[in-house]
Structures are given as structure tokens and as C-alpha cells.
Amino acid sequence: MTSDPLRLTGEVDDATARLLRTTAGLDESSLAAESLLPGWTRGHVLAHLARNADGFVNLLTAARTGETIPMYASPAARSSDIEAGASRPQAAHLDDLRRTADRFAEAVAAMPAEAWGATVDTRRGPWSAAYLVWGRLREVEVHHVDLAVEYRPADWPEAFGHRLLREVATGLAGRSDAPPMVLRCDGRQHDLVVGDRTAAPTVTGAAPDLAAWLIGRSPGAALTVSPDGPLPTPPEWI
């Protein structure tokens, strides 16, 4: 696994190609159907992904130029743009996703090496610009699953599943509302520990299954718990 933004660009391209293939197979009724995100249709998810790409372009531009450019004009503008784009026909969604993906790729290519060290303000707080390519990859892969079509966490590339799991587990380790647990990937010797492991249950499974459960995209049916008992309840992913 790598955090090098330039080495991750190929993974973003591949993930985007998979998303576009899925979108091309949706008809108008499918776009209007519910996604895995409460209150959002599949059209909302696709509109969000397009506007998210624009937001990341804004942040990359800020890092490259030194200007103060917000990811979105405002939270209200973000919401209204998603709402306005949700009910578009499939061809419009496809065109928007392609164009915004191209703009993101162009913004990444325009980054000089020193600009990757800049700090930008995202909706999740300050980030290093070097983290933005991973952030876009995560958005595409997770929200592809949220479309609730045929793409599942098991379809995530192995490297992505492991990186997401490690990121989420690391974040939970610093949260007081996270229950103690030991996360163990199938066939791996290294455990990820959240909280005090003394009496914590061990949850075992494939990295994508563990990650999807921790971020609320899976009930964890494929996971096992030792000693026998219910799965812990992870807090909401933020």
C-alpha cells in the first residue's frame, strides 16, 4: 500500500472506470431508486461524486497556487448542487462524471512536487494536499458500493480494502465512543487494536469485510467473533 499521490492516480482511474461502467447500466427508474445512504437516491450519489471531484479540484488548485479556495462555496451550496443534479437523465450523469474526473486528473497532473506538502481545508478538517488523491479514491470506491447495484466491498481491490481498514481502525483508536476490539485479517499475523485489548473480542475476516462493517456499509455477516458473542457496535464513521 502506498500514500504516494502520483502512484495512486492509476487506482483512481481504474475505480472511476468501474463506476462509469455501472452508471452506464442504470436506466431512469434505477437512478431514482434508493441508495444505501438514507434519503438519497442513486442519482444523489452520482451527483455527489461529480461535485466531490470539483471540490477536490478546488483544493488541488489552492495547494498549487497558494490561494484560499474552499472545497465548496458553502454547505448549503453543496447540498443544493447535489439536489439539483440528482434527477438528471443517465446520459447527463455519465457526462458529468467523465468531465469532472478529467478535471481532477488534470489538476493532479498540474501539481508541482512542492505543492503536495501544502495544507488545505476539507469538510473533514485540515489535510495535507498529498492526501487528496487517496481521498478521491475512497469517495469513488465507497460510494460505488452505496449505489446498491452489483458492486460490493468484496469487489474492492485488495490494497484499497487494507488501506481503508487501517485508516478507519486508526481513527477509531482515538475515539472514546469506540468499543474495544481486536481486528484480525484472515491469514495475517498483525492485529489492529482499538482500545484496551485485555478483554476485547477479536473480530476476524477479510479486510474489505472488516472495513465495510466499520464504516456502516455491511452488517458484518461474514465476520467471526472470538470469544463467541455479538459483534461490537462501531460508532458512526466520520
PDB file of C-alpha atoms in Angstrom:
ATOM      1  CA  MET A   1       0.000   0.000   0.000  1.00  0.00           C
ATOM      2  CA  THR A   2       1.232   3.485  -0.804  1.00  0.00           C
ATOM      3  CA  SER A   3       0.365   7.021   0.190  1.00  0.00           C
ATOM      4  CA  ASP A   4       2.225   8.487  -2.789  1.00  0.00           C
ATOM      5  CA  PRO A   5      -0.454  10.544  -4.594  1.00  0.00           C
ATOM      6  CA  LEU A   6       1.074  10.022  -8.021  1.00  0.00           C
ATOM      7  CA  ARG A   7       1.193   6.250  -7.566  1.00  0.00           C
ATOM      8  CA  LEU A   8      -2.477   6.267  -6.541  1.00  0.00           C
ATOM      9  CA  THR A   9      -3.678   8.079  -9.658  1.00  0.00           C
ATOM     10  CA  GLY A  10      -3.872   4.840 -11.637  1.00  0.00           C
ATOM     11  CA  GLU A  11      -6.094   3.360  -8.933  1.00  0.00           C
ATOM     12  CA  VAL A  12      -8.369   6.398  -9.143  1.00  0.00           C
ATOM     13  CA  ASP A  13      -8.582   5.960 -12.921  1.00  0.00           C
ATOM     14  CA  ASP A  14      -9.445   2.268 -12.558  1.00  0.00           C
ATOM     15  CA  ALA A  15     -12.046   2.933  -9.855  1.00  0.00           C
ATOM     16  CA  THR A  16     -13.615   5.672 -11.967  1.00  0.00           C
ATOM     17  CA  ALA A  17     -13.791   3.373 -14.987  1.00  0.00           C
ATOM     18  CA  ARG A  18     -15.643   0.789 -12.897  1.00  0.00           C
ATOM     19  CA  LEU A  19     -18.046   3.460 -11.647  1.00  0.00           C
ATOM     20  CA  LEU A  20     -18.724   4.664 -15.183  1.00  0.00           C
ATOM     21  CA  ARG A  21     -19.487   1.121 -16.344  1.00  0.00           C
ATOM     22  CA  THR A  22     -22.002   0.721 -13.522  1.00  0.00           C
ATOM     23  CA  THR A  23     -23.580   4.089 -14.280  1.00  0.00           C
ATOM     24  CA  ALA A  24     -23.890   3.211 -17.961  1.00  0.00           C
ATOM     25  CA  GLY A  25     -26.048   0.233 -16.976  1.00  0.00           C
ATOM     26  CA  LEU A  26     -28.579   2.279 -14.978  1.00  0.00           C
ATOM     27  CA  ASP A  27     -31.865   3.355 -16.516  1.00  0.00           C
ATOM     28  CA  GLU A  28     -34.054   6.208 -15.327  1.00  0.00           C
ATOM     29  CA  SER A  29     -36.015   4.132 -12.843  1.00  0.00           C
ATOM     30  CA  SER A  30     -32.801   2.671 -11.423  1.00  0.00           C
ATOM     31  CA  LEU A  31     -31.375   6.149 -10.920  1.00  0.00           C
ATOM     32  CA  ALA A  32     -34.471   7.155  -8.963  1.00  0.00           C
ATOM     33  CA  ALA A  33     -34.263   4.102  -6.678  1.00  0.00           C
ATOM     34  CA  GLU A  34     -32.932   4.335  -3.141  1.00  0.00           C
ATOM     35  CA  SER A  35     -29.217   4.052  -2.483  1.00  0.00           C
ATOM     36  CA  LEU A  36     -27.634   2.756   0.717  1.00  0.00           C
ATOM     37  CA  LEU A  37     -27.492   6.331   2.014  1.00  0.00           C
ATOM     38  CA  PRO A  38     -30.693   7.376   3.831  1.00  0.00           C
ATOM     39  CA  GLY A  39     -32.651   9.976   1.903  1.00  0.00           C
ATOM     40  CA  TRP A  40     -30.503   9.709  -1.212  1.00  0.00           C
ATOM     41  CA  THR A  41     -31.347   8.060  -4.496  1.00  0.00           C
ATOM     42  CA  ARG A  42     -28.667   6.645  -6.762  1.00  0.00           C
ATOM     43  CA  GLY A  43     -28.907   9.906  -8.658  1.00  0.00           C
ATOM     44  CA  HIS A  44     -27.968  11.793  -5.499  1.00  0.00           C
ATOM     45  CA  VAL A  45     -24.904   9.581  -5.036  1.00  0.00           C
ATOM     46  CA  LEU A  46     -23.728  10.175  -8.605  1.00  0.00           C
ATOM     47  CA  ALA A  47     -24.329  13.913  -8.374  1.00  0.00           C
ATOM     48  CA  HIS A  48     -22.349  13.969  -5.138  1.00  0.00           C
ATOM     49  CA  LEU A  49     -19.439  12.132  -6.746  1.00  0.00           C
ATOM     50  CA  ALA A  50     -19.275  14.662  -9.578  1.00  0.00           C
ATOM     51  CA  ARG A  51     -19.418  17.640  -7.224  1.00  0.00           C
ATOM     52  CA  ASN A  52     -16.868  15.968  -4.948  1.00  0.00           C
ATOM     53  CA  ALA A  53     -14.430  15.797  -7.851  1.00  0.00           C
ATOM     54  CA  ASP A  54     -14.949  19.514  -8.412  1.00  0.00           C
ATOM     55  CA  GLY A  55     -14.342  20.105  -4.716  1.00  0.00           C
ATOM     56  CA  PHE A  56     -11.056  18.238  -4.829  1.00  0.00           C
ATOM     57  CA  VAL A  57     -10.047  20.230  -7.911  1.00  0.00           C
ATOM     58  CA  ASN A  58     -10.626  23.382  -5.845  1.00  0.00           C
ATOM     59  CA  LEU A  59      -8.371  22.056  -3.080  1.00  0.00           C
ATOM     60  CA  LEU A  60      -5.646  20.996  -5.502  1.00  0.00           C
ATOM     61  CA  THR A  61      -5.765  24.439  -7.082  1.00  0.00           C
ATOM     62  CA  ALA A  62      -5.478  26.040  -3.644  1.00  0.00           C
ATOM     63  CA  ALA A  63      -2.444  23.889  -2.854  1.00  0.00           C
ATOM     64  CA  ARG A  64      -0.802  24.710  -6.197  1.00  0.00           C
ATOM     65  CA  THR A  65      -1.443  28.464  -6.203  1.00  0.00           C
ATOM     66  CA  GLY A  66      -1.448  29.324  -2.512  1.00  0.00           C
ATOM     67  CA  GLU A  67      -4.883  30.914  -2.854  1.00  0.00           C
ATOM     68  CA  THR A  68      -7.614  30.345  -0.276  1.00  0.00           C
ATOM     69  CA  ILE A  69     -10.154  28.295  -2.223  1.00  0.00           C
ATOM     70  CA  PRO A  70     -12.816  26.361  -0.297  1.00  0.00           C
ATOM     71  CA  MET A  71     -13.766  22.842  -1.293  1.00  0.00           C
ATOM     72  CA  TYR A  72     -17.392  24.003  -1.675  1.00  0.00           C
ATOM     73  CA  ALA A  73     -18.800  27.527  -1.695  1.00  0.00           C
ATOM     74  CA  SER A  74     -20.801  26.612   1.415  1.00  0.00           C
ATOM     75  CA  PRO A  75     -22.505  23.564   2.965  1.00  0.00           C
ATOM     76  CA  ALA A  76     -25.823  24.849   1.633  1.00  0.00           C
ATOM     77  CA  ALA A  77     -24.420  25.235  -1.880  1.00  0.00           C
ATOM     78  CA  ARG A  78     -23.029  21.696  -1.752  1.00  0.00           C
ATOM     79  CA  SER A  79     -26.429  20.298  -0.771  1.00  0.00           C
ATOM     80  CA  SER A  80     -28.355  22.313  -3.350  1.00  0.00           C
ATOM     81  CA  ASP A  81     -25.969  21.319  -6.150  1.00  0.00           C
ATOM     82  CA  ILE A  82     -26.396  17.629  -5.295  1.00  0.00           C
ATOM     83  CA  GLU A  83     -30.166  18.003  -5.118  1.00  0.00           C
ATOM     84  CA  ALA A  84     -30.270  19.857  -8.436  1.00  0.00           C
ATOM     85  CA  GLY A  85     -28.262  17.160 -10.202  1.00  0.00           C
ATOM     86  CA  ALA A  86     -29.876  14.083  -8.700  1.00  0.00           C
ATOM     87  CA  SER A  87     -32.811  13.755 -11.099  1.00  0.00           C
ATOM     88  CA  ARG A  88     -30.869  14.190 -14.342  1.00  0.00           C
ATOM     89  CA  PRO A  89     -31.049  11.511 -17.048  1.00  0.00           C
ATOM     90  CA  GLN A  90     -28.370   8.857 -17.198  1.00  0.00           C
ATOM     91  CA  ALA A  91     -26.515  10.464 -20.097  1.00  0.00           C
ATOM     92  CA  ALA A  92     -26.140  13.695 -18.138  1.00  0.00           C
ATOM     93  CA  HIS A  93     -24.783  11.831 -15.114  1.00  0.00           C
ATOM     94  CA  LEU A  94     -22.279   9.982 -17.267  1.00  0.00           C
ATOM     95  CA  ASP A  95     -21.115  13.152 -18.995  1.00  0.00           C
ATOM     96  CA  ASP A  96     -20.743  14.977 -15.665  1.00  0.00           C
ATOM     97  CA  LEU A  97     -18.791  12.127 -14.080  1.00  0.00           C
ATOM     98  CA  ARG A  98     -16.436  11.881 -17.071  1.00  0.00           C
ATOM     99  CA  ARG A  99     -15.818  15.619 -17.287  1.00  0.00           C
ATOM    100  CA  THR A 100     -15.198  16.066 -13.568  1.00  0.00           C
ATOM    101  CA  ALA A 101     -12.918  13.018 -13.470  1.00  0.00           C
ATOM    102  CA  ASP A 102     -10.901  14.532 -16.312  1.00  0.00           C
ATOM    103  CA  ARG A 103     -10.673  17.856 -14.474  1.00  0.00           C
ATOM    104  CA  PHE A 104      -9.458  16.071 -11.355  1.00  0.00           C
ATOM    105  CA  ALA A 105      -6.796  14.198 -13.328  1.00  0.00           C
ATOM    106  CA  GLU A 106      -5.651  17.447 -14.950  1.00  0.00           C
ATOM    107  CA  ALA A 107      -5.432  19.172 -11.558  1.00  0.00           C
ATOM    108  CA  VAL A 108      -3.322  16.318 -10.174  1.00  0.00           C
ATOM    109  CA  ALA A 109      -1.009  16.433 -13.197  1.00  0.00           C
ATOM    110  CA  ALA A 110      -0.551  20.191 -12.758  1.00  0.00           C
ATOM    111  CA  MET A 111       0.714  19.858  -9.180  1.00  0.00           C
ATOM    112  CA  PRO A 112       4.424  20.673  -8.736  1.00  0.00           C
ATOM    113  CA  ALA A 113       6.200  18.411  -6.246  1.00  0.00           C
ATOM    114  CA  GLU A 114       6.413  21.051  -3.532  1.00  0.00           C
ATOM    115  CA  ALA A 115       2.663  21.744  -3.630  1.00  0.00           C
ATOM    116  CA  TRP A 116       1.853  18.300  -2.242  1.00  0.00           C
ATOM    117  CA  GLY A 117       3.155  19.483   1.127  1.00  0.00           C
ATOM    118  CA  ALA A 118       0.563  22.263   1.399  1.00  0.00           C
ATOM    119  CA  THR A 119      -2.292  22.088   3.893  1.00  0.00           C
ATOM    120  CA  VAL A 120      -5.853  22.501   2.607  1.00  0.00           C
ATOM    121  CA  ASP A 121      -9.193  22.820   4.404  1.00  0.00           C
ATOM    122  CA  THR A 122     -11.590  19.963   3.665  1.00  0.00           C
ATOM    123  CA  ARG A 123     -15.009  19.174   5.070  1.00  0.00           C
ATOM    124  CA  ARG A 124     -13.217  16.767   7.438  1.00  0.00           C
ATOM    125  CA  GLY A 125     -10.746  19.394   8.595  1.00  0.00           C
ATOM    126  CA  PRO A 126      -7.188  20.268   7.511  1.00  0.00           C
ATOM    127  CA  TRP A 127      -5.480  17.766   5.210  1.00  0.00           C
ATOM    128  CA  SER A 128      -2.130  17.575   3.555  1.00  0.00           C
ATOM    129  CA  ALA A 129      -2.603  18.028  -0.181  1.00  0.00           C
ATOM    130  CA  ALA A 130      -0.786  14.700  -0.618  1.00  0.00           C
ATOM    131  CA  TYR A 131      -3.846  13.036   0.929  1.00  0.00           C
ATOM    132  CA  LEU A 132      -6.293  14.322  -1.679  1.00  0.00           C
ATOM    133  CA  VAL A 133      -5.757  11.573  -4.244  1.00  0.00           C
ATOM    134  CA  TRP A 134      -6.426   8.924  -1.610  1.00  0.00           C
ATOM    135  CA  GLY A 135      -9.468  10.935  -0.525  1.00  0.00           C
ATOM    136  CA  ARG A 136     -10.879  10.852  -4.041  1.00  0.00           C
ATOM    137  CA  LEU A 137     -10.180   7.135  -4.399  1.00  0.00           C
ATOM    138  CA  ARG A 138     -12.002   6.460  -1.142  1.00  0.00           C
ATOM    139  CA  GLU A 139     -15.005   8.533  -2.254  1.00  0.00           C
ATOM    140  CA  VAL A 140     -15.318   6.675  -5.546  1.00  0.00           C
ATOM    141  CA  GLU A 141     -14.909   3.186  -4.081  1.00  0.00           C
ATOM    142  CA  VAL A 142     -17.191   3.626  -1.068  1.00  0.00           C
ATOM    143  CA  HIS A 143     -19.944   5.476  -2.919  1.00  0.00           C
ATOM    144  CA  HIS A 144     -19.833   2.937  -5.744  1.00  0.00           C
ATOM    145  CA  VAL A 145     -20.946   0.428  -3.110  1.00  0.00           C
ATOM    146  CA  ASP A 146     -23.593   2.921  -1.944  1.00  0.00           C
ATOM    147  CA  LEU A 147     -25.269   2.695  -5.351  1.00  0.00           C
ATOM    148  CA  ALA A 148     -26.522  -0.732  -4.221  1.00  0.00           C
ATOM    149  CA  VAL A 149     -26.308  -2.262  -7.667  1.00  0.00           C
ATOM    150  CA  GLU A 150     -23.801  -5.096  -8.088  1.00  0.00           C
ATOM    151  CA  TYR A 151     -20.580  -3.578  -6.741  1.00  0.00           C
ATOM    152  CA  ARG A 152     -19.813  -4.833  -3.237  1.00  0.00           C
ATOM    153  CA  PRO A 153     -16.971  -4.382  -0.733  1.00  0.00           C
ATOM    154  CA  ALA A 154     -15.676  -7.776  -1.856  1.00  0.00           C
ATOM    155  CA  ASP A 155     -15.081  -6.166  -5.263  1.00  0.00           C
ATOM    156  CA  TRP A 156     -12.702  -3.568  -3.824  1.00  0.00           C
ATOM    157  CA  PRO A 157      -9.070  -4.107  -4.835  1.00  0.00           C
ATOM    158  CA  GLU A 158      -7.117  -5.796  -2.041  1.00  0.00           C
ATOM    159  CA  ALA A 159      -4.794  -2.844  -1.473  1.00  0.00           C
ATOM    160  CA  PHE A 160      -7.743  -0.469  -1.145  1.00  0.00           C
ATOM    161  CA  GLY A 161      -9.508  -2.712   1.372  1.00  0.00           C
ATOM    162  CA  HIS A 162      -6.406  -2.949   3.555  1.00  0.00           C
ATOM    163  CA  ARG A 163      -5.680   0.757   3.386  1.00  0.00           C
ATOM    164  CA  LEU A 164      -9.264   1.700   4.251  1.00  0.00           C
ATOM    165  CA  LEU A 165      -9.308  -0.767   7.143  1.00  0.00           C
ATOM    166  CA  ARG A 166      -6.082   0.604   8.583  1.00  0.00           C
ATOM    167  CA  GLU A 167      -7.263   4.192   8.217  1.00  0.00           C
ATOM    168  CA  VAL A 168     -10.615   3.550   9.898  1.00  0.00           C
ATOM    169  CA  ALA A 169      -9.114   1.449  12.696  1.00  0.00           C
ATOM    170  CA  THR A 170      -6.526   4.136  13.392  1.00  0.00           C
ATOM    171  CA  GLY A 171      -9.270   6.743  13.596  1.00  0.00           C
ATOM    172  CA  LEU A 172     -11.330   4.608  15.982  1.00  0.00           C
ATOM    173  CA  ALA A 173      -8.343   4.094  18.270  1.00  0.00           C
ATOM    174  CA  GLY A 174      -8.516   7.767  19.182  1.00  0.00           C
ATOM    175  CA  ARG A 175     -12.262   7.883  19.850  1.00  0.00           C
ATOM    176  CA  SER A 176     -13.805   7.498  23.292  1.00  0.00           C
ATOM    177  CA  ASP A 177     -17.079   6.194  21.803  1.00  0.00           C
ATOM    178  CA  ALA A 178     -15.423   3.231  20.049  1.00  0.00           C
ATOM    179  CA  PRO A 179     -15.788  -0.142  21.800  1.00  0.00           C
ATOM    180  CA  PRO A 180     -12.563  -2.066  22.446  1.00  0.00           C
ATOM    181  CA  MET A 181     -11.859  -4.708  19.815  1.00  0.00           C
ATOM    182  CA  VAL A 182      -9.070  -6.534  18.069  1.00  0.00           C
ATOM    183  CA  LEU A 183      -9.357  -6.612  14.282  1.00  0.00           C
ATOM    184  CA  ARG A 184      -7.667  -9.542  12.580  1.00  0.00           C
ATOM    185  CA  CYS A 185      -7.483 -10.017   8.822  1.00  0.00           C
ATOM    186  CA  ASP A 186      -7.728 -13.567   7.514  1.00  0.00           C
ATOM    187  CA  GLY A 187      -4.248 -15.033   7.122  1.00  0.00           C
ATOM    188  CA  ARG A 188      -2.499 -12.028   8.680  1.00  0.00           C
ATOM    189  CA  GLN A 189      -0.461 -12.062  11.870  1.00  0.00           C
ATOM    190  CA  HIS A 190      -0.643  -8.338  12.608  1.00  0.00           C
ATOM    191  CA  ASP A 191      -3.704  -7.220  14.577  1.00  0.00           C
ATOM    192  CA  LEU A 192      -5.273  -3.771  14.613  1.00  0.00           C
ATOM    193  CA  VAL A 193      -6.283  -2.876  18.154  1.00  0.00           C
ATOM    194  CA  VAL A 194      -8.954  -0.401  19.204  1.00  0.00           C
ATOM    195  CA  GLY A 195      -8.959   0.475  22.900  1.00  0.00           C
ATOM    196  CA  ASP A 196      -7.793  -1.875  25.651  1.00  0.00           C
ATOM    197  CA  ARG A 197      -7.293  -5.330  24.194  1.00  0.00           C
ATOM    198  CA  THR A 198      -7.297  -7.047  27.609  1.00  0.00           C
ATOM    199  CA  ALA A 199     -10.927  -8.131  27.443  1.00  0.00           C
ATOM    200  CA  ALA A 200     -11.682  -7.053  23.886  1.00  0.00           C
ATOM    201  CA  PRO A 201     -13.287  -9.500  21.447  1.00  0.00           C
ATOM    202  CA  THR A 202     -11.320 -10.450  18.336  1.00  0.00           C
ATOM    203  CA  VAL A 203     -13.183  -9.822  15.086  1.00  0.00           C
ATOM    204  CA  THR A 204     -11.781 -11.765  12.140  1.00  0.00           C
ATOM    205  CA  GLY A 205     -12.477 -11.540   8.431  1.00  0.00           C
ATOM    206  CA  ALA A 206     -11.242 -10.299   5.092  1.00  0.00           C
ATOM    207  CA  ALA A 207     -10.014  -6.708   5.075  1.00  0.00           C
ATOM    208  CA  PRO A 208     -12.843  -5.427   2.831  1.00  0.00           C
ATOM    209  CA  ASP A 209     -15.456  -7.095   5.063  1.00  0.00           C
ATOM    210  CA  LEU A 210     -13.918  -5.620   8.203  1.00  0.00           C
ATOM    211  CA  ALA A 211     -13.633  -2.163   6.653  1.00  0.00           C
ATOM    212  CA  ALA A 212     -17.181  -2.209   5.250  1.00  0.00           C
ATOM    213  CA  TRP A 213     -18.569  -3.213   8.651  1.00  0.00           C
ATOM    214  CA  LEU A 214     -16.656  -0.467  10.456  1.00  0.00           C
ATOM    215  CA  ILE A 215     -17.948   2.242   8.088  1.00  0.00           C
ATOM    216  CA  GLY A 216     -21.548   1.062   8.195  1.00  0.00           C
ATOM    217  CA  ARG A 217     -21.710  -0.489   4.727  1.00  0.00           C
ATOM    218  CA  SER A 218     -22.150  -4.065   5.945  1.00  0.00           C
ATOM    219  CA  PRO A 219     -23.797  -5.800   8.924  1.00  0.00           C
ATOM    220  CA  GLY A 220     -20.681  -7.939   9.257  1.00  0.00           C
ATOM    221  CA  ALA A 221     -22.316 -11.268   8.470  1.00  0.00           C
ATOM    222  CA  ALA A 222     -19.068 -12.634   7.036  1.00  0.00           C
ATOM    223  CA  LEU A 223     -17.085 -11.843  10.189  1.00  0.00           C
ATOM    224  CA  THR A 224     -16.411 -14.083  13.172  1.00  0.00           C
ATOM    225  CA  VAL A 225     -16.078 -13.075  16.819  1.00  0.00           C
ATOM    226  CA  SER A 226     -13.935 -14.694  19.487  1.00  0.00           C
ATOM    227  CA  PRO A 227     -14.979 -15.456  22.146  1.00  0.00           C
ATOM    228  CA  ASP A 228     -18.431 -16.212  20.766  1.00  0.00           C
ATOM    229  CA  GLY A 229     -20.827 -13.319  21.073  1.00  0.00           C
ATOM    230  CA  PRO A 230     -22.306 -10.393  19.178  1.00  0.00           C
ATOM    231  CA  LEU A 231     -20.217  -8.087  17.089  1.00  0.00           C
ATOM    232  CA  PRO A 232     -19.252  -4.824  18.801  1.00  0.00           C
ATOM    233  CA  THR A 233     -21.141  -1.766  17.612  1.00  0.00           C
ATOM    234  CA  PRO A 234     -18.780   0.656  15.870  1.00  0.00           C
ATOM    235  CA  PRO A 235     -19.588   4.362  16.167  1.00  0.00           C
ATOM    236  CA  GLU A 236     -20.682   6.321  13.133  1.00  0.00           C
ATOM    237  CA  TRP A 237     -17.901   6.755  10.607  1.00  0.00           C
ATOM    238  CA  ILE A 238     -16.857  10.371  10.256  1.00  0.00           C
TER     239      ILE A 238
END
